[in-house]
Amino acid sequence: MKILRARDYRMMPWKNGGGSTAEIAIEPADAEMARSDFVWRLSAAVIEESGPFSKFPGYRRILWAWKGEGLSLNGKAVERDRGFEFSGDEAVEATVGETPVFDLGFIYRPEKIAVEWGLFDFSRPERKRLETGEGTQIFFCAAGKVEIDGVNISEGDTAMGATSGTTRLTVTAAARLIWIRVRGRT
């Protein structure tokens, strides 16, 4: 597993110029969001003001509000830690409550890859074996600390790598984890 620390994410402006995002990973690695030549992209942002989301024609988007509350997209509440999936072709208007919302966003080309995801909320110390199957596994720590196959990540950090089979998760206190699996379409 490759560990990507929040402090090392690449900061860049939103496509619509309305804010900035921390790019966590992009595939292929030499792709650019501005050129829209990527297959998938993972990023984190802080939404502080209401306004339009950038359009990404031909892409699907999944958004998780992992910290803060009060985010709505086109009038539909985005519950904390529940994924909200929508088309990149859609005009999407975000409404934010009184406090900023931290989000995790995954944008992908559905004709190129298949995406599965899950949310793990650990309320106490626990060890878990996760049958991840084949593909690129992405683990984003939304709260607390999690050990993934012997490597620790903290809130805002990401562990990512190609695996097949089982991934071992260990938590020593309350923690939340967002898991994404990416597989190429055949």
Coordinates of C-alpha atoms in Angstrom, one line a residue:
M1 CA 0.0 0.0 0.0
K2 CA 1.2 3.5 -0.8
I3 CA 0.5 6.0 1.9
L4 CA -0.6 9.5 0.8
R5 CA -0.5 12.1 3.6
A6 CA -3.0 15.0 3.7
R7 CA -0.1 17.4 4.1
D8 CA 1.4 16.3 0.8
Y9 CA -1.8 16.5 -1.4
R10 CA -1.4 18.8 -4.5
M11 CA -3.5 22.0 -4.1
M12 CA -5.2 23.3 -7.2
P13 CA -8.1 25.6 -8.2
W14 CA -11.6 24.2 -8.9
K15 CA -12.4 23.9 -12.6
N16 CA -15.0 26.6 -12.2
G17 CA -12.7 28.9 -10.2
G18 CA -14.9 28.9 -7.2
G19 CA -12.5 27.4 -4.7
S20 CA -9.6 25.0 -4.4
T21 CA -9.2 21.3 -4.0
A22 CA -6.5 18.9 -2.8
E23 CA -5.8 16.4 -5.5
I24 CA -5.0 13.1 -3.8
A25 CA -4.5 10.8 -6.8
I26 CA -5.2 10.8 -10.6
E27 CA -5.0 8.0 -13.1
P28 CA -3.1 7.9 -15.3
A29 CA -0.5 9.7 -13.2
D30 CA 0.4 12.1 -16.1
A31 CA -3.2 13.1 -16.7
E32 CA -4.5 16.6 -16.0
M33 CA -7.9 17.6 -14.6
A34 CA -7.9 20.7 -16.8
R35 CA -7.5 18.5 -20.0
S36 CA -10.1 16.0 -18.8
D37 CA -7.8 13.2 -20.0
F38 CA -8.0 11.2 -16.7
V39 CA -9.8 7.9 -16.1
W40 CA -10.3 8.7 -12.4
R41 CA -9.4 11.3 -9.9
L42 CA -9.7 11.4 -6.1
S43 CA -9.7 14.8 -4.3
A44 CA -10.7 16.5 -1.1
A45 CA -12.1 20.0 -0.7
V46 CA -13.6 22.3 1.9
I47 CA -16.9 23.8 0.8
E48 CA -17.4 27.1 2.6
E49 CA -19.9 28.9 0.3
S50 CA -23.0 27.9 -1.7
G51 CA -22.6 27.8 -5.4
P52 CA -22.4 25.7 -8.6
F53 CA -20.3 22.6 -8.9
S54 CA -18.0 22.2 -11.9
K55 CA -19.3 20.1 -14.8
F56 CA -17.4 17.1 -16.0
P57 CA -19.1 15.9 -19.1
G58 CA -18.8 12.1 -19.7
Y59 CA -17.8 11.4 -16.1
R60 CA -19.7 10.1 -13.0
R61 CA -19.1 11.6 -9.6
I62 CA -19.3 10.4 -6.0
L63 CA -19.1 12.8 -3.2
W64 CA -18.8 12.1 0.5
A65 CA -19.3 14.8 3.2
W66 CA -16.9 13.4 5.8
K67 CA -16.7 16.3 8.2
G68 CA -19.2 19.0 8.9
E69 CA -22.9 19.1 8.2
G70 CA -25.5 21.0 6.2
L71 CA -24.5 20.3 2.6
S72 CA -27.2 19.9 0.0
L73 CA -26.8 19.3 -3.8
N74 CA -29.7 20.4 -5.9
G75 CA -31.9 20.5 -2.7
K76 CA -31.0 17.0 -1.6
A77 CA -29.2 16.7 1.7
V78 CA -25.8 15.0 1.6
E79 CA -25.6 13.0 4.8
R80 CA -22.2 12.7 6.4
D81 CA -20.3 9.7 5.3
R82 CA -23.0 8.6 2.8
G83 CA -21.9 8.7 -0.7
F84 CA -23.9 10.9 -3.1
E85 CA -23.5 9.8 -6.8
F86 CA -24.4 12.0 -9.8
S87 CA -23.5 12.6 -13.4
G88 CA -20.7 15.0 -14.3
D89 CA -23.0 16.3 -17.1
E90 CA -25.6 17.6 -14.5
A91 CA -25.8 21.2 -13.4
V92 CA -25.4 20.9 -9.6
E93 CA -25.9 23.6 -7.1
A94 CA -24.4 23.2 -3.7
T95 CA -25.9 24.8 -0.6
V96 CA -23.9 24.9 2.6
G97 CA -25.1 25.5 6.1
E98 CA -23.4 27.7 8.7
T99 CA -20.2 25.7 8.9
P100 CA -17.8 24.5 6.2
V101 CA -18.1 20.9 4.9
F102 CA -15.1 18.8 4.1
D103 CA -15.7 16.5 1.2
L104 CA -14.0 13.6 -0.6
G105 CA -14.8 13.4 -4.3
F106 CA -14.2 10.6 -6.8
I107 CA -14.7 11.4 -10.5
Y108 CA -14.5 8.6 -13.1
R109 CA -15.2 7.5 -16.6
P110 CA -17.9 4.7 -16.3
E111 CA -17.1 3.2 -19.7
K112 CA -13.4 2.6 -18.6
I113 CA -13.7 1.4 -15.0
A114 CA -16.1 -0.2 -12.5
V115 CA -16.3 1.4 -9.1
E116 CA -17.5 -0.1 -5.8
W117 CA -17.3 1.7 -2.4
G118 CA -18.2 1.2 1.2
L119 CA -18.1 3.1 4.5
F120 CA -16.8 1.6 7.7
D121 CA -17.7 3.2 11.1
F122 CA -15.7 1.7 14.0
S123 CA -17.1 2.7 17.4
R124 CA -14.6 0.6 19.4
P125 CA -11.3 -1.2 18.9
E126 CA -11.6 -3.9 16.2
R127 CA -9.7 -6.1 13.8
K128 CA -11.4 -6.8 10.5
R129 CA -10.4 -8.8 7.4
L130 CA -11.9 -7.2 4.3
E131 CA -12.4 -9.3 1.2
T132 CA -11.3 -6.6 -1.3
G133 CA -11.0 -8.7 -4.4
E134 CA -8.8 -7.6 -7.3
G135 CA -8.3 -4.0 -8.3
T136 CA -6.9 -0.8 -6.9
Q137 CA -8.0 -0.3 -3.3
I138 CA -8.4 3.2 -1.9
F139 CA -8.8 3.8 1.8
F140 CA -9.5 7.3 3.1
C141 CA -9.5 7.9 6.8
A142 CA -12.4 10.2 7.6
A143 CA -11.8 10.2 11.4
G144 CA -9.5 8.6 13.9
K145 CA -6.6 6.3 13.0
V146 CA -6.7 3.0 11.1
E147 CA -3.9 0.4 10.5
I148 CA -4.2 -1.1 7.0
D149 CA -2.1 -4.1 6.3
G150 CA 0.4 -2.9 9.0
V151 CA 0.6 0.7 7.9
N152 CA -1.1 3.6 9.9
I153 CA -3.2 6.4 8.4
S154 CA -4.8 9.3 10.3
E155 CA -7.7 11.6 9.6
G156 CA -7.4 13.0 6.0
D157 CA -4.8 10.5 4.9
T158 CA -5.2 7.9 2.2
A159 CA -3.8 4.4 1.6
M160 CA -3.9 3.1 -2.0
G161 CA -2.6 0.1 -3.9
A162 CA -3.4 -2.8 -6.2
T163 CA -4.4 -5.9 -4.2
S164 CA -6.1 -9.1 -4.6
G165 CA -7.7 -11.0 -1.8
T166 CA -7.8 -9.8 1.8
T167 CA -6.9 -6.5 3.4
R168 CA -6.4 -6.4 7.2
L169 CA -7.9 -3.4 9.1
T170 CA -7.1 -2.6 12.7
V171 CA -8.5 0.2 14.8
T172 CA -7.6 1.0 18.4
A173 CA -10.3 3.6 19.0
A174 CA -13.3 5.1 17.2
A175 CA -12.6 5.7 13.5
R176 CA -14.3 6.1 10.1
L177 CA -13.0 4.8 6.8
I178 CA -14.2 5.3 3.2
W179 CA -13.2 2.4 0.9
I180 CA -13.2 2.6 -2.9
R181 CA -12.3 -0.3 -5.3
V182 CA -11.5 0.5 -8.9
R183 CA -11.4 -2.2 -11.6
G184 CA -10.9 -1.9 -15.4
R185 CA -13.8 -2.9 -17.6
T186 CA -13.1 -5.7 -20.0

